[in-house]
PDB file of C-alpha atoms in Angstrom:
ATOM      1  CA  UNK A 242       4.997  -2.816 -17.207  1.00  0.00           C
ATOM      2  CA  UNK A 243       2.869  -5.929 -16.938  1.00  0.00           C
ATOM      3  CA  UNK A 244       4.066  -7.019 -13.487  1.00  0.00           C
ATOM      4  CA  UNK A 245       3.428  -3.670 -11.833  1.00  0.00           C
ATOM      5  CA  UNK A 246       0.075  -3.473 -13.612  1.00  0.00           C
ATOM      6  CA  UNK A 247      -0.833  -6.915 -12.259  1.00  0.00           C
ATOM      7  CA  UNK A 248      -0.224  -5.869  -8.649  1.00  0.00           C
ATOM      8  CA  UNK A 249      -1.928  -2.489  -9.111  1.00  0.00           C
ATOM      9  CA  UNK A 250      -4.964  -4.349 -10.442  1.00  0.00           C
ATOM     10  CA  UNK A 251      -4.877  -6.835  -7.557  1.00  0.00           C
ATOM     11  CA  UNK A 252      -4.678  -4.002  -5.006  1.00  0.00           C
ATOM     12  CA  UNK A 253      -7.559  -2.051  -6.546  1.00  0.00           C
ATOM     13  CA  UNK A 254     -10.402  -4.163  -5.065  1.00  0.00           C
ATOM     14  CA  UNK A 255      -8.960  -3.600  -1.590  1.00  0.00           C
ATOM     15  CA  UNK A 256      -8.895   0.144  -2.203  1.00  0.00           C
ATOM     16  CA  UNK A 257     -12.509   0.060  -3.378  1.00  0.00           C
ATOM     17  CA  UNK A 258     -13.574  -1.911  -0.288  1.00  0.00           C
ATOM     18  CA  UNK A 259     -11.786   0.584   1.981  1.00  0.00           C
ATOM     19  CA  UNK A 260     -13.488   3.507   0.225  1.00  0.00           C
ATOM     20  CA  UNK A 261     -16.933   1.926   0.513  1.00  0.00           C
ATOM     21  CA  UNK A 262     -16.369   1.212   4.208  1.00  0.00           C
ATOM     22  CA  UNK A 263     -15.684   4.924   4.795  1.00  0.00           C
ATOM     23  CA  UNK A 264     -18.634   6.015   2.660  1.00  0.00           C
ATOM     24  CA  UNK A 265     -20.944   3.554   4.418  1.00  0.00           C
ATOM     25  CA  UNK A 266     -19.895   4.754   7.861  1.00  0.00           C
ATOM     26  CA  UNK A 267     -20.331   8.382   6.802  1.00  0.00           C
ATOM     27  CA  UNK A 268     -23.817   7.659   5.530  1.00  0.00           C
ATOM     28  CA  UNK A 269     -24.942   5.687   8.561  1.00  0.00           C
ATOM     29  CA  UNK A 270     -23.568   8.337  10.907  1.00  0.00           C
ATOM     30  CA  UNK A 271     -24.716  11.290   8.782  1.00  0.00           C
ATOM     31  CA  UNK A 272     -21.152  12.622   8.775  1.00  0.00           C
ATOM     32  CA  UNK A 273     -20.479  14.962   5.874  1.00  0.00           C
ATOM     33  CA  UNK A 274     -16.799  15.682   6.514  1.00  0.00           C
ATOM     34  CA  UNK A 275     -14.223  14.520   9.019  1.00  0.00           C
ATOM     35  CA  UNK A 276     -15.023  11.753  11.467  1.00  0.00           C
ATOM     36  CA  UNK A 277     -17.798  13.490  13.397  1.00  0.00           C
ATOM     37  CA  UNK A 278     -16.329  12.117  16.631  1.00  0.00           C
ATOM     38  CA  UNK A 279     -17.183   8.583  15.505  1.00  0.00           C
ATOM     39  CA  UNK A 280     -14.268   6.298  16.458  1.00  0.00           C
ATOM     40  CA  UNK A 281     -15.380   3.543  14.086  1.00  0.00           C
ATOM     41  CA  UNK A 282     -15.441   6.026  11.191  1.00  0.00           C
ATOM     42  CA  UNK A 283     -12.034   7.360  12.220  1.00  0.00           C
ATOM     43  CA  UNK A 284     -10.649   3.803  12.195  1.00  0.00           C
ATOM     44  CA  UNK A 285     -12.048   3.229   8.702  1.00  0.00           C
ATOM     45  CA  UNK A 286     -10.679   6.562   7.503  1.00  0.00           C
ATOM     46  CA  UNK A 287      -7.200   5.763   8.839  1.00  0.00           C
ATOM     47  CA  UNK A 288      -7.270   2.323   7.256  1.00  0.00           C
ATOM     48  CA  UNK A 289      -8.092   3.900   3.883  1.00  0.00           C
ATOM     49  CA  UNK A 290      -5.608   6.745   4.388  1.00  0.00           C
ATOM     50  CA  UNK A 291      -2.792   4.382   5.293  1.00  0.00           C
ATOM     51  CA  UNK A 292      -3.395   2.493   2.047  1.00  0.00           C
ATOM     52  CA  UNK A 293      -3.248   5.653  -0.071  1.00  0.00           C
ATOM     53  CA  UNK A 294      -0.214   6.912   1.862  1.00  0.00           C
ATOM     54  CA  UNK A 295       1.861   3.836   1.044  1.00  0.00           C
ATOM     55  CA  UNK A 296       0.657   2.004  -2.057  1.00  0.00           C
ATOM     56  CA  UNK A 297       1.222   4.721  -4.694  1.00  0.00           C
ATOM     57  CA  UNK A 298       4.917   5.143  -3.851  1.00  0.00           C
ATOM     58  CA  UNK A 299       5.406   1.382  -3.762  1.00  0.00           C
ATOM     59  CA  UNK A 300       3.812   0.990  -7.195  1.00  0.00           C
ATOM     60  CA  UNK A 301       5.748   3.939  -8.641  1.00  0.00           C
ATOM     61  CA  UNK A 302       9.049   2.503  -7.413  1.00  0.00           C
ATOM     62  CA  UNK A 303       8.095  -0.956  -8.598  1.00  0.00           C
ATOM     63  CA  UNK A 304       7.112   0.367 -12.027  1.00  0.00           C
ATOM     64  CA  UNK A 305      10.330   2.318 -12.369  1.00  0.00           C
ATOM     65  CA  UNK A 306      12.358  -0.756 -11.407  1.00  0.00           C
ATOM     66  CA  UNK A 307      10.403  -2.779 -13.950  1.00  0.00           C
ATOM     67  CA  UNK A 308      11.051  -0.156 -16.635  1.00  0.00           C
ATOM     68  CA  UNK A 309      14.766  -0.608 -15.911  1.00  0.00           C
ATOM     69  CA  UNK A 310      14.438  -4.356 -16.523  1.00  0.00           C
ATOM     70  CA  UNK A 311      14.537  -5.557 -12.918  1.00  0.00           C
ATOM     71  CA  UNK A 312      14.239  -9.348 -12.723  1.00  0.00           C
ATOM     72  CA  UNK A 313      10.646 -10.621 -12.814  1.00  0.00           C
ATOM     73  CA  UNK A 314      11.000 -12.841  -9.708  1.00  0.00           C
ATOM     74  CA  UNK A 315      12.220  -9.852  -7.704  1.00  0.00           C
ATOM     75  CA  UNK A 316       9.316  -7.722  -8.924  1.00  0.00           C
ATOM     76  CA  UNK A 317       6.839 -10.488  -8.060  1.00  0.00           C
ATOM     77  CA  UNK A 318       8.353 -10.776  -4.576  1.00  0.00           C
ATOM     78  CA  UNK A 319       7.947  -7.017  -4.090  1.00  0.00           C
ATOM     79  CA  UNK A 320       4.389  -7.073  -5.424  1.00  0.00           C
ATOM     80  CA  UNK A 321       3.403 -10.076  -3.311  1.00  0.00           C
ATOM     81  CA  UNK A 322       4.847  -8.504  -0.154  1.00  0.00           C
ATOM     82  CA  UNK A 323       2.944  -5.297  -0.883  1.00  0.00           C
ATOM     83  CA  UNK A 324      -0.325  -7.108  -1.598  1.00  0.00           C
ATOM     84  CA  UNK A 325      -0.164  -9.370   1.443  1.00  0.00           C
ATOM     85  CA  UNK A 326       1.036  -6.518   3.635  1.00  0.00           C
ATOM     86  CA  UNK A 327      -1.845  -4.283   2.667  1.00  0.00           C
ATOM     87  CA  UNK A 328      -4.447  -7.029   3.132  1.00  0.00           C
ATOM     88  CA  UNK A 329      -3.078  -8.004   6.542  1.00  0.00           C
ATOM     89  CA  UNK A 330      -2.797  -4.381   7.669  1.00  0.00           C
ATOM     90  CA  UNK A 331      -6.327  -3.505   6.531  1.00  0.00           C
ATOM     91  CA  UNK A 332      -7.785  -6.554   8.253  1.00  0.00           C
ATOM     92  CA  UNK A 333      -5.888  -5.911  11.490  1.00  0.00           C
ATOM     93  CA  UNK A 334      -6.766  -2.228  11.646  1.00  0.00           C
ATOM     94  CA  UNK A 335     -10.429  -2.876  10.831  1.00  0.00           C
ATOM     95  CA  UNK A 336     -10.851  -4.957  14.009  1.00  0.00           C
ATOM     96  CA  UNK A 337     -12.002  -3.375  17.245  1.00  0.00           C
ATOM     97  CA  UNK A 338      -9.666  -3.379  19.026  1.00  0.00           C
ATOM     98  CA  UNK A 339      -7.128  -3.647  16.225  1.00  0.00           C
ATOM     99  CA  UNK A 340      -4.803  -6.628  16.160  1.00  0.00           C
ATOM    100  CA  UNK A 341      -1.458  -4.982  16.791  1.00  0.00           C
ATOM    101  CA  UNK A 342       0.672  -8.003  15.878  1.00  0.00           C
ATOM    102  CA  UNK A 343      -0.969  -8.284  12.441  1.00  0.00           C
ATOM    103  CA  UNK A 344      -0.969  -4.523  11.937  1.00  0.00           C
ATOM    104  CA  UNK A 345       2.783  -4.464  12.520  1.00  0.00           C
ATOM    105  CA  UNK A 346       3.286  -7.461  10.212  1.00  0.00           C
ATOM    106  CA  UNK A 347       1.320  -5.680   7.492  1.00  0.00           C
ATOM    107  CA  UNK A 348       3.418  -2.549   7.836  1.00  0.00           C
ATOM    108  CA  UNK A 349       6.670  -4.541   7.878  1.00  0.00           C
ATOM    109  CA  UNK A 350       5.679  -6.250   4.622  1.00  0.00           C
ATOM    110  CA  UNK A 351       4.642  -2.932   3.084  1.00  0.00           C
ATOM    111  CA  UNK A 352       7.815  -1.132   4.116  1.00  0.00           C
ATOM    112  CA  UNK A 353       9.890  -4.089   2.959  1.00  0.00           C
ATOM    113  CA  UNK A 354       8.231  -3.867  -0.463  1.00  0.00           C
ATOM    114  CA  UNK A 355       8.858  -0.116  -0.685  1.00  0.00           C
ATOM    115  CA  UNK A 356      12.479  -0.450   0.459  1.00  0.00           C
ATOM    116  CA  UNK A 357      13.204  -3.341  -1.910  1.00  0.00           C
ATOM    117  CA  UNK A 358      11.589  -1.528  -4.841  1.00  0.00           C
ATOM    118  CA  UNK A 359      13.688   1.558  -4.116  1.00  0.00           C
ATOM    119  CA  UNK A 360      16.860  -0.490  -3.736  1.00  0.00           C
ATOM    120  CA  UNK A 361      16.306  -2.484  -6.918  1.00  0.00           C
ATOM    121  CA  UNK A 362      15.455   0.703  -8.792  1.00  0.00           C
ATOM    122  CA  UNK A 363      18.572   2.423  -7.503  1.00  0.00           C
ATOM    123  CA  UNK A 364      20.814  -0.491  -8.470  1.00  0.00           C
ATOM    124  CA  UNK A 365      19.255  -0.720 -11.933  1.00  0.00           C
ATOM    125  CA  UNK A 366      19.474   3.063 -12.448  1.00  0.00           C
ATOM    126  CA  UNK A 367      23.145   3.124 -11.479  1.00  0.00           C
ATOM    127  CA  UNK A 368      23.839   0.133 -13.729  1.00  0.00           C
ATOM    128  CA  UNK A 369      22.113   1.979 -16.591  1.00  0.00           C
ATOM    129  CA  UNK A 370      24.474   4.943 -16.105  1.00  0.00           C
ATOM    130  CA  UNK A 371      22.220   7.336 -14.204  1.00  0.00           C
ATOM    131  CA  UNK A 372      25.282   9.113 -12.744  1.00  0.00           C
ATOM    132  CA  UNK A 373      27.363   9.226 -15.941  1.00  0.00           C
ATOM    133  CA  UNK A 374      26.777  12.937 -16.617  1.00  0.00           C
ATOM    134  CA  UNK A 375      28.203  13.718 -13.152  1.00  0.00           C
ATOM    135  CA  UNK A 376      31.259  11.455 -13.009  1.00  0.00           C
TER     136      UNK A 376
END
């Protein structure tokens, strides 16, 4: 699954940055667990959490679609939408106050990627006879 691997690898630096931003805020605020009432830490935690709440499913669906021989241009479109969506969302949410218009755009791109990956996977699975044992 080279295409899915490419986008997973491209998303990894963003994940690492988000993790280090949380760790740094915890250290500077001496917060061991939770947000310690620190709104800036909470914002960083939510930015990281939103990434880990959305990216794994997108990559799983994308990888499954790729394993079913989905067209490469479609997979690249899904991966690009996911990558750009996550970068835009992280940037927008990291601002104080957050930039709502960009945050929404990032989520729209992310949800579009997830929905397209699921749809392509479903079409490819049905074409491969996924329902044959039942019909």
